[in-house]
Amino acid sequence: MVGKTLGKIAVAAAVAMLISACGASRLGPQDKIAVVNWEKAVGGHPQYGKLKQGEGVLKDLLGKRQGQEKLAQAQLGSLNKLRNLRQLSEQSYLTADFNTRMVEQREIENKKLQSFIAAAEKEAAEQLAPRKKEIEDSYQLKIFNLRALLESIRLKPDERKALQQELEQAQHERGSRVMELELEKQALVDAKVKPYAAQMQARMAEAAAAYRSKMQAQLSDKDDRDKELMSAAPKALQNALAIMDREIAKQQDKNDRLKQQINKDIESQAVRLAHERGYTIVFNQYKVNLKAEDITDLVISNLNKQ
């Protein structure tokens, strides 16, 4: 198509020269007209095979470039998918590791807490031991005597019932005072354990924050490396395509120059024959309303003689 267009331009220039040389602006019966089948002349040029070879090379380069670009785009898509999968896998692994570390940390803290509670309970029990002993001592003799009376003396039903009620009352009073003492003991333990438990929760929160920060740093570091690799891939693709584009441009220029030379040669032969044979005008295609001599084969013959 390019050759045909250049051919038309070349013939137009030749026509202008021939008309000027003959000094005629209009064709008459005495004018000799010739025609050149430009496409056939191009095909018969000695360099036509070289041109076809160059066009084949260009077509092959364009095909390779298109294939390379499609392959690279597919590879970039695959890299992006792999990156997303790796990120999900890495995040899942780090999340599981985070949970494992926190469970271990909680077990350690719980062991420390139980040891602290036991120590607090022991300290509170030792602190309240004298008062507990006092309570036990104050009721021990009374309860013992009441039980002894109920077991060893024959009592009337009303008397037995009264003694039984008195025993139960004494036991209830003793139990109430012991319970009050236990509540006091629990209050003492809580007063020491609650601050420690709050400190434990703070240590857990601090450890969780440290683990989470480390996890985010690892994810961010790997994500930065992935981004660097992903950004390098398109650059490498563009560089590779740029190299191919230069080769394509070089081959295209080579083909264009060869086409120009072929058209110039055909134009030169057409002008030469026009002068030698006295043609008023040479067309590059047949005109239905004009009788013209086809000089295509003669142009081709002269080209090959050159």
mmCIF file of C-alpha atoms in Angstrom:
data_model
loop_
_atom_site.group_PDB
_atom_site.id
_atom_site.type_symbol
_atom_site.label_atom_id
_atom_site.label_comp_id
_atom_site.label_asym_id
_atom_site.label_seq_id
_atom_site.Cartn_x
_atom_site.Cartn_y
_atom_site.Cartn_z
ATOM 1 C CA MET A 1 0.000 0.000 0.000
ATOM 2 C CA VAL A 2 2.865 2.349 0.859
ATOM 3 C CA GLY A 3 4.638 1.477 -2.381
ATOM 4 C CA LYS A 4 1.514 2.160 -4.393
ATOM 5 C CA THR A 5 1.045 5.551 -2.735
ATOM 6 C CA LEU A 6 4.668 6.518 -3.344
ATOM 7 C CA GLY A 7 4.277 5.278 -6.895
ATOM 8 C CA LYS A 8 1.334 7.579 -7.499
ATOM 9 C CA ILE A 9 3.277 10.541 -6.181
ATOM 10 C CA ALA A 10 6.273 9.663 -8.343
ATOM 11 C CA VAL A 11 4.207 9.265 -11.530
ATOM 12 C CA ALA A 12 2.429 12.548 -10.860
ATOM 13 C CA ALA A 13 5.829 14.229 -10.756
ATOM 14 C CA ALA A 14 6.886 12.468 -13.983
ATOM 15 C CA VAL A 15 3.679 13.509 -15.720
ATOM 16 C CA ALA A 16 4.269 17.111 -14.807
ATOM 17 C CA MET A 17 7.774 16.962 -16.296
ATOM 18 C CA LEU A 18 6.626 15.290 -19.518
ATOM 19 C CA ILE A 19 3.818 17.718 -20.121
ATOM 20 C CA SER A 20 6.178 20.605 -19.574
ATOM 21 C CA ALA A 21 8.751 19.102 -21.923
ATOM 22 C CA CYS A 22 6.224 18.674 -24.731
ATOM 23 C CA GLY A 23 4.834 22.154 -24.200
ATOM 24 C CA ALA A 24 1.246 20.874 -24.147
ATOM 25 C CA SER A 25 -1.353 21.411 -21.468
ATOM 26 C CA ARG A 26 -4.003 19.336 -23.166
ATOM 27 C CA LEU A 27 -3.888 15.926 -24.845
ATOM 28 C CA GLY A 28 -4.653 15.644 -28.538
ATOM 29 C CA PRO A 29 -4.892 12.846 -31.152
ATOM 30 C CA GLN A 30 -1.221 13.217 -31.990
ATOM 31 C CA ASP A 31 -0.111 12.750 -28.355
ATOM 32 C CA LYS A 32 1.457 9.447 -27.384
ATOM 33 C CA ILE A 33 0.324 8.046 -24.033
ATOM 34 C CA ALA A 34 1.942 5.280 -21.996
ATOM 35 C CA VAL A 35 0.967 3.474 -18.835
ATOM 36 C CA VAL A 36 2.997 1.650 -16.167
ATOM 37 C CA ASN A 37 1.382 -0.963 -13.945
ATOM 38 C CA TRP A 38 3.118 0.308 -10.865
ATOM 39 C CA GLU A 39 2.439 -2.700 -8.653
ATOM 40 C CA LYS A 40 3.714 -5.051 -11.356
ATOM 41 C CA ALA A 41 6.772 -2.861 -11.860
ATOM 42 C CA VAL A 42 7.496 -2.879 -8.144
ATOM 43 C CA GLY A 43 7.142 -6.658 -8.134
ATOM 44 C CA GLY A 44 9.562 -6.935 -11.046
ATOM 45 C CA HIS A 45 12.216 -4.695 -9.530
ATOM 46 C CA PRO A 46 15.507 -6.545 -8.775
ATOM 47 C CA GLN A 47 15.314 -5.374 -5.150
ATOM 48 C CA TYR A 48 11.699 -6.525 -4.682
ATOM 49 C CA GLY A 49 12.803 -9.814 -3.123
ATOM 50 C CA LYS A 50 14.929 -7.908 -0.650
ATOM 51 C CA LEU A 51 11.943 -5.657 0.123
ATOM 52 C CA LYS A 52 9.665 -8.646 0.729
ATOM 53 C CA GLN A 53 12.319 -10.163 2.949
ATOM 54 C CA GLY A 54 12.549 -6.902 4.914
ATOM 55 C CA GLU A 55 8.769 -6.732 5.232
ATOM 56 C CA GLY A 56 8.791 -10.321 6.516
ATOM 57 C CA VAL A 57 11.437 -9.413 9.071
ATOM 58 C CA LEU A 58 9.365 -6.404 10.155
ATOM 59 C CA LYS A 59 6.220 -8.509 10.448
ATOM 60 C CA ASP A 60 8.107 -11.072 12.499
ATOM 61 C CA LEU A 61 9.482 -8.347 14.802
ATOM 62 C CA LEU A 62 6.014 -6.874 15.291
ATOM 63 C CA GLY A 63 4.608 -10.324 16.062
ATOM 64 C CA LYS A 64 7.373 -11.022 18.562
ATOM 65 C CA ARG A 65 6.842 -7.676 20.227
ATOM 66 C CA GLN A 66 3.123 -8.296 20.577
ATOM 67 C CA GLY A 67 3.772 -11.790 21.923
ATOM 68 C CA GLN A 68 6.409 -10.497 24.333
ATOM 69 C CA GLU A 69 4.044 -7.822 25.628
ATOM 70 C CA LYS A 70 1.192 -10.307 26.134
ATOM 71 C CA LEU A 71 3.509 -12.785 27.849
ATOM 72 C CA ALA A 72 4.922 -10.072 30.089
ATOM 73 C CA GLN A 73 1.433 -8.847 31.023
ATOM 74 C CA ALA A 74 0.403 -12.409 31.877
ATOM 75 C CA GLN A 75 3.550 -12.854 33.951
ATOM 76 C CA LEU A 76 2.901 -9.583 35.769
ATOM 77 C CA GLY A 77 -0.634 -10.742 36.517
ATOM 78 C CA SER A 78 0.693 -14.043 37.838
ATOM 79 C CA LEU A 79 3.288 -12.239 39.959
ATOM 80 C CA ASN A 80 0.576 -10.042 41.435
ATOM 81 C CA LYS A 81 -1.569 -13.076 42.268
ATOM 82 C CA LEU A 82 1.405 -14.835 43.845
ATOM 83 C CA ARG A 83 2.153 -11.702 45.823
ATOM 84 C CA ASN A 84 -1.419 -11.568 47.152
ATOM 85 C CA LEU A 85 -1.324 -15.269 48.047
ATOM 86 C CA ARG A 86 2.017 -14.856 49.761
ATOM 87 C CA GLN A 87 0.697 -11.893 51.741
ATOM 88 C CA LEU A 88 -2.357 -13.876 52.863
ATOM 89 C CA SER A 89 -0.193 -16.864 53.787
ATOM 90 C CA GLU A 90 2.318 -14.686 55.620
ATOM 91 C CA GLN A 91 -0.423 -12.860 57.476
ATOM 92 C CA SER A 92 -2.082 -16.145 58.471
ATOM 93 C CA TYR A 93 1.245 -17.521 59.694
ATOM 94 C CA LEU A 94 2.072 -14.389 61.680
ATOM 95 C CA THR A 95 -1.444 -14.274 63.155
ATOM 96 C CA ALA A 96 -1.153 -17.907 64.278
ATOM 97 C CA ASP A 97 2.299 -17.178 65.706
ATOM 98 C CA PHE A 98 0.886 -14.125 67.497
ATOM 99 C CA ASN A 99 -1.931 -16.193 69.039
ATOM 100 C CA THR A 100 0.530 -18.902 70.112
ATOM 101 C CA ARG A 101 2.840 -16.369 71.735
ATOM 102 C CA MET A 102 -0.052 -14.729 73.578
ATOM 103 C CA VAL A 103 -1.303 -18.092 74.886
ATOM 104 C CA GLU A 104 2.189 -18.878 76.146
ATOM 105 C CA GLN A 105 2.479 -15.425 77.714
ATOM 106 C CA ARG A 106 -0.921 -15.830 79.398
ATOM 107 C CA GLU A 107 0.063 -19.215 80.827
ATOM 108 C CA ILE A 108 3.236 -17.709 82.261
ATOM 109 C CA GLU A 109 1.320 -14.800 83.773
ATOM 110 C CA ASN A 110 -1.406 -17.098 85.141
ATOM 111 C CA LYS A 111 1.205 -19.223 86.899
ATOM 112 C CA LYS A 112 2.694 -16.104 88.430
ATOM 113 C CA LEU A 113 -0.782 -14.927 89.423
ATOM 114 C CA GLN A 114 -1.643 -18.228 91.121
ATOM 115 C CA SER A 115 1.633 -18.122 93.039
ATOM 116 C CA PHE A 116 0.925 -14.545 94.097
ATOM 117 C CA ILE A 117 -2.635 -15.426 95.173
ATOM 118 C CA ALA A 118 -1.364 -18.379 97.219
ATOM 119 C CA ALA A 119 1.205 -16.147 98.919
ATOM 120 C CA ALA A 120 -1.440 -13.478 99.613
ATOM 121 C CA GLU A 121 -3.826 -16.057 101.051
ATOM 122 C CA LYS A 122 -1.082 -17.475 103.242
ATOM 123 C CA GLU A 123 -0.160 -14.032 104.501
ATOM 124 C CA ALA A 124 -3.805 -13.137 105.219
ATOM 125 C CA ALA A 125 -4.371 -16.472 106.995
ATOM 126 C CA GLU A 126 -1.319 -15.908 109.166
ATOM 127 C CA GLN A 127 -2.505 -12.394 109.920
ATOM 128 C CA LEU A 128 -5.972 -13.568 111.000
ATOM 129 C CA ALA A 129 -4.867 -16.824 112.657
ATOM 130 C CA PRO A 130 -4.887 -15.419 116.241
ATOM 131 C CA ARG A 131 -8.427 -14.130 115.864
ATOM 132 C CA LYS A 132 -9.572 -17.401 114.353
ATOM 133 C CA LYS A 133 -8.009 -19.305 117.209
ATOM 134 C CA GLU A 134 -9.718 -16.999 119.638
ATOM 135 C CA ILE A 135 -13.089 -17.738 118.048
ATOM 136 C CA GLU A 136 -12.469 -21.485 118.069
ATOM 137 C CA ASP A 137 -11.281 -21.408 121.666
ATOM 138 C CA SER A 138 -14.226 -19.329 122.843
ATOM 139 C CA TYR A 139 -16.778 -21.785 121.483
ATOM 140 C CA GLN A 140 -14.902 -25.058 121.819
ATOM 141 C CA LEU A 141 -15.572 -25.630 125.547
ATOM 142 C CA LYS A 142 -19.175 -24.531 125.344
ATOM 143 C CA ILE A 143 -19.967 -26.778 122.390
ATOM 144 C CA PHE A 144 -18.091 -29.679 123.991
ATOM 145 C CA ASN A 145 -20.095 -29.379 127.228
ATOM 146 C CA LEU A 146 -23.414 -29.147 125.424
ATOM 147 C CA ARG A 147 -22.639 -32.267 123.412
ATOM 148 C CA ALA A 148 -21.574 -34.067 126.538
ATOM 149 C CA LEU A 149 -24.818 -33.207 128.315
ATOM 150 C CA LEU A 150 -26.839 -34.398 125.351
ATOM 151 C CA GLU A 151 -25.005 -37.733 125.290
ATOM 152 C CA SER A 152 -24.589 -38.624 128.959
ATOM 153 C CA ILE A 153 -27.578 -37.379 130.897
ATOM 154 C CA ARG A 154 -31.067 -38.592 130.694
ATOM 155 C CA LEU A 155 -33.044 -35.539 129.851
ATOM 156 C CA LYS A 156 -36.638 -34.792 129.450
ATOM 157 C CA PRO A 157 -37.703 -34.094 125.893
ATOM 158 C CA ASP A 158 -38.132 -30.404 126.533
ATOM 159 C CA GLU A 159 -34.742 -30.162 128.179
ATOM 160 C CA ARG A 160 -33.081 -32.110 125.401
ATOM 161 C CA LYS A 161 -34.710 -29.889 122.857
ATOM 162 C CA ALA A 162 -33.538 -26.772 124.675
ATOM 163 C CA LEU A 163 -29.961 -28.122 124.890
ATOM 164 C CA GLN A 164 -30.061 -29.050 121.201
ATOM 165 C CA GLN A 165 -31.200 -25.567 120.258
ATOM 166 C CA GLU A 166 -28.490 -24.038 122.433
ATOM 167 C CA LEU A 167 -25.861 -26.233 120.741
ATOM 168 C CA GLU A 168 -27.075 -25.294 117.290
ATOM 169 C CA GLN A 169 -27.113 -21.640 118.252
ATOM 170 C CA ALA A 170 -23.532 -21.851 119.490
ATOM 171 C CA GLN A 171 -22.427 -23.631 116.331
ATOM 172 C CA HIS A 172 -24.217 -21.067 114.200
ATOM 173 C CA GLU A 173 -22.597 -18.165 116.043
ATOM 174 C CA ARG A 174 -19.183 -19.762 115.708
ATOM 175 C CA GLY A 175 -19.764 -20.375 111.991
ATOM 176 C CA SER A 176 -20.945 -16.812 111.441
ATOM 177 C CA ARG A 177 -17.893 -15.346 113.109
ATOM 178 C CA VAL A 178 -15.609 -17.692 111.161
ATOM 179 C CA MET A 179 -17.396 -16.685 107.903
ATOM 180 C CA GLU A 180 -16.933 -13.025 108.735
ATOM 181 C CA LEU A 181 -13.280 -13.717 109.288
ATOM 182 C CA GLU A 182 -13.063 -15.544 105.915
ATOM 183 C CA LEU A 183 -14.672 -12.569 104.180
ATOM 184 C CA GLU A 184 -12.156 -10.295 105.851
ATOM 185 C CA LYS A 185 -9.402 -12.626 104.702
ATOM 186 C CA GLN A 186 -10.745 -12.532 101.116
ATOM 187 C CA ALA A 187 -10.845 -8.732 101.266
ATOM 188 C CA LEU A 188 -7.208 -8.673 102.339
ATOM 189 C CA VAL A 189 -6.296 -11.034 99.489
ATOM 190 C CA ASP A 190 -8.273 -9.015 96.942
ATOM 191 C CA ALA A 191 -6.625 -5.808 98.070
ATOM 192 C CA LYS A 192 -3.267 -7.277 97.099
ATOM 193 C CA VAL A 193 -4.309 -9.361 94.075
ATOM 194 C CA LYS A 194 -6.327 -6.715 92.200
ATOM 195 C CA PRO A 195 -3.356 -4.350 91.658
ATOM 196 C CA TYR A 196 -1.202 -7.299 90.667
ATOM 197 C CA ALA A 197 -3.881 -8.523 88.224
ATOM 198 C CA ALA A 198 -4.082 -5.032 86.720
ATOM 199 C CA GLN A 199 -0.304 -5.040 86.294
ATOM 200 C CA MET A 200 -0.545 -8.475 84.695
ATOM 201 C CA GLN A 201 -3.131 -7.222 82.194
ATOM 202 C CA ALA A 202 -0.898 -4.240 81.413
ATOM 203 C CA ARG A 203 2.048 -6.575 80.782
ATOM 204 C CA MET A 204 -0.157 -8.716 78.531
ATOM 205 C CA ALA A 205 -1.301 -5.649 76.594
ATOM 206 C CA GLU A 206 2.282 -4.435 76.275
ATOM 207 C CA ALA A 207 3.455 -7.833 75.055
ATOM 208 C CA ALA A 208 0.554 -7.995 72.574
ATOM 209 C CA ALA A 209 1.424 -4.526 71.254
ATOM 210 C CA ALA A 210 5.091 -5.497 70.899
ATOM 211 C CA TYR A 211 4.242 -8.727 69.064
ATOM 212 C CA ARG A 212 1.740 -6.930 66.851
ATOM 213 C CA SER A 213 4.241 -4.171 66.014
ATOM 214 C CA LYS A 214 6.866 -6.765 65.122
ATOM 215 C CA MET A 215 4.339 -8.619 62.972
ATOM 216 C CA GLN A 216 3.374 -5.430 61.127
ATOM 217 C CA ALA A 217 7.057 -4.586 60.611
ATOM 218 C CA GLN A 218 7.686 -8.010 59.073
ATOM 219 C CA LEU A 219 4.658 -7.681 56.808
ATOM 220 C CA SER A 220 5.624 -4.141 55.823
ATOM 221 C CA ASP A 221 9.220 -5.146 55.108
ATOM 222 C CA LYS A 222 8.169 -8.008 52.849
ATOM 223 C CA ASP A 223 5.518 -5.846 51.225
ATOM 224 C CA ASP A 224 8.157 -3.211 50.432
ATOM 225 C CA ARG A 225 10.362 -5.872 48.840
ATOM 226 C CA ASP A 226 7.382 -7.125 46.830
ATOM 227 C CA LYS A 227 6.596 -3.591 45.678
ATOM 228 C CA GLU A 228 10.215 -3.100 44.650
ATOM 229 C CA LEU A 229 10.152 -6.311 42.639
ATOM 230 C CA MET A 230 6.767 -5.474 41.129
ATOM 231 C CA SER A 231 7.960 -1.998 40.142
ATOM 232 C CA ALA A 232 11.148 -3.425 38.624
ATOM 233 C CA ALA A 233 9.204 -5.873 36.456
ATOM 234 C CA PRO A 234 7.360 -3.223 34.373
ATOM 235 C CA LYS A 235 10.622 -1.289 33.959
ATOM 236 C CA ALA A 236 12.320 -4.408 32.677
ATOM 237 C CA LEU A 237 9.387 -4.991 30.336
ATOM 238 C CA GLN A 238 9.549 -1.423 29.020
ATOM 239 C CA ASN A 239 13.298 -1.728 28.501
ATOM 240 C CA ALA A 240 12.861 -4.978 26.586
ATOM 241 C CA LEU A 241 10.063 -3.497 24.476
ATOM 242 C CA ALA A 242 12.121 -0.342 23.879
ATOM 243 C CA ILE A 243 14.938 -2.475 22.476
ATOM 244 C CA MET A 244 12.460 -4.254 20.192
ATOM 245 C CA ASP A 245 10.893 -0.927 19.196
ATOM 246 C CA ARG A 246 14.301 0.373 18.128
ATOM 247 C CA GLU A 247 14.832 -2.737 16.022
ATOM 248 C CA ILE A 248 11.362 -2.333 14.530
ATOM 249 C CA ALA A 249 11.963 1.358 13.749
ATOM 250 C CA LYS A 250 15.324 0.506 12.211
ATOM 251 C CA GLN A 251 13.799 -2.191 9.992
ATOM 252 C CA GLN A 252 10.855 0.063 9.090
ATOM 253 C CA ASP A 253 13.242 2.831 8.033
ATOM 254 C CA LYS A 254 15.283 0.347 6.028
ATOM 255 C CA ASN A 255 12.132 -0.900 4.264
ATOM 256 C CA ASP A 256 10.920 2.661 3.608
ATOM 257 C CA ARG A 257 14.232 3.687 2.070
ATOM 258 C CA LEU A 258 14.207 0.599 -0.130
ATOM 259 C CA LYS A 259 10.633 1.337 -1.232
ATOM 260 C CA GLN A 260 11.607 4.902 -2.033
ATOM 261 C CA GLN A 261 14.560 3.670 -4.086
ATOM 262 C CA ILE A 262 12.379 1.176 -5.983
ATOM 263 C CA ASN A 263 9.800 3.849 -6.766
ATOM 264 C CA LYS A 264 12.530 6.269 -7.762
ATOM 265 C CA ASP A 265 14.044 3.675 -10.115
ATOM 266 C CA ILE A 266 10.666 2.969 -11.714
ATOM 267 C CA GLU A 267 9.981 6.689 -12.042
ATOM 268 C CA SER A 268 13.413 7.218 -13.632
ATOM 269 C CA GLN A 269 12.813 4.497 -16.200
ATOM 270 C CA ALA A 270 9.346 5.843 -16.971
ATOM 271 C CA VAL A 271 10.742 9.351 -17.548
ATOM 272 C CA ARG A 272 13.590 7.968 -19.658
ATOM 273 C CA LEU A 273 11.234 5.964 -21.894
ATOM 274 C CA ALA A 274 8.909 8.929 -22.175
ATOM 275 C CA HIS A 275 11.757 11.066 -23.537
ATOM 276 C CA GLU A 276 13.135 8.300 -25.777
ATOM 277 C CA ARG A 277 9.773 7.359 -27.300
ATOM 278 C CA GLY A 278 8.122 10.713 -27.237
ATOM 279 C CA TYR A 279 5.343 9.974 -24.815
ATOM 280 C CA THR A 280 3.400 13.029 -23.828
ATOM 281 C CA ILE A 281 2.285 11.530 -20.535
ATOM 282 C CA VAL A 282 2.743 8.326 -18.584
ATOM 283 C CA PHE A 283 -0.008 7.047 -16.275
ATOM 284 C CA ASN A 284 0.454 4.609 -13.443
ATOM 285 C CA GLN A 285 -2.896 2.977 -14.164
ATOM 286 C CA TYR A 286 -5.144 2.480 -17.195
ATOM 287 C CA LYS A 287 -7.684 5.119 -18.190
ATOM 288 C CA VAL A 288 -10.780 3.643 -19.778
ATOM 289 C CA ASN A 289 -11.233 6.616 -22.105
ATOM 290 C CA LEU A 290 -7.646 6.725 -23.334
ATOM 291 C CA LYS A 291 -5.578 4.437 -25.514
ATOM 292 C CA ALA A 292 -2.188 3.973 -23.901
ATOM 293 C CA GLU A 293 0.837 1.800 -24.536
ATOM 294 C CA ASP A 294 1.761 -0.491 -21.646
ATOM 295 C CA ILE A 295 5.472 -0.060 -21.021
ATOM 296 C CA THR A 296 5.521 -1.983 -17.733
ATOM 297 C CA ASP A 297 7.511 -4.947 -19.059
ATOM 298 C CA LEU A 298 9.987 -2.608 -20.735
ATOM 299 C CA VAL A 299 10.470 -0.699 -17.458
ATOM 300 C CA ILE A 300 11.063 -3.993 -15.652
ATOM 301 C CA SER A 301 13.500 -5.133 -18.341
ATOM 302 C CA ASN A 302 15.485 -1.918 -18.068
ATOM 303 C CA LEU A 303 15.523 -2.176 -14.280
ATOM 304 C CA ASN A 304 16.976 -5.667 -14.449
ATOM 305 C CA LYS A 305 19.580 -4.557 -17.036
ATOM 306 C CA GLN A 306 20.760 -1.975 -14.540
#
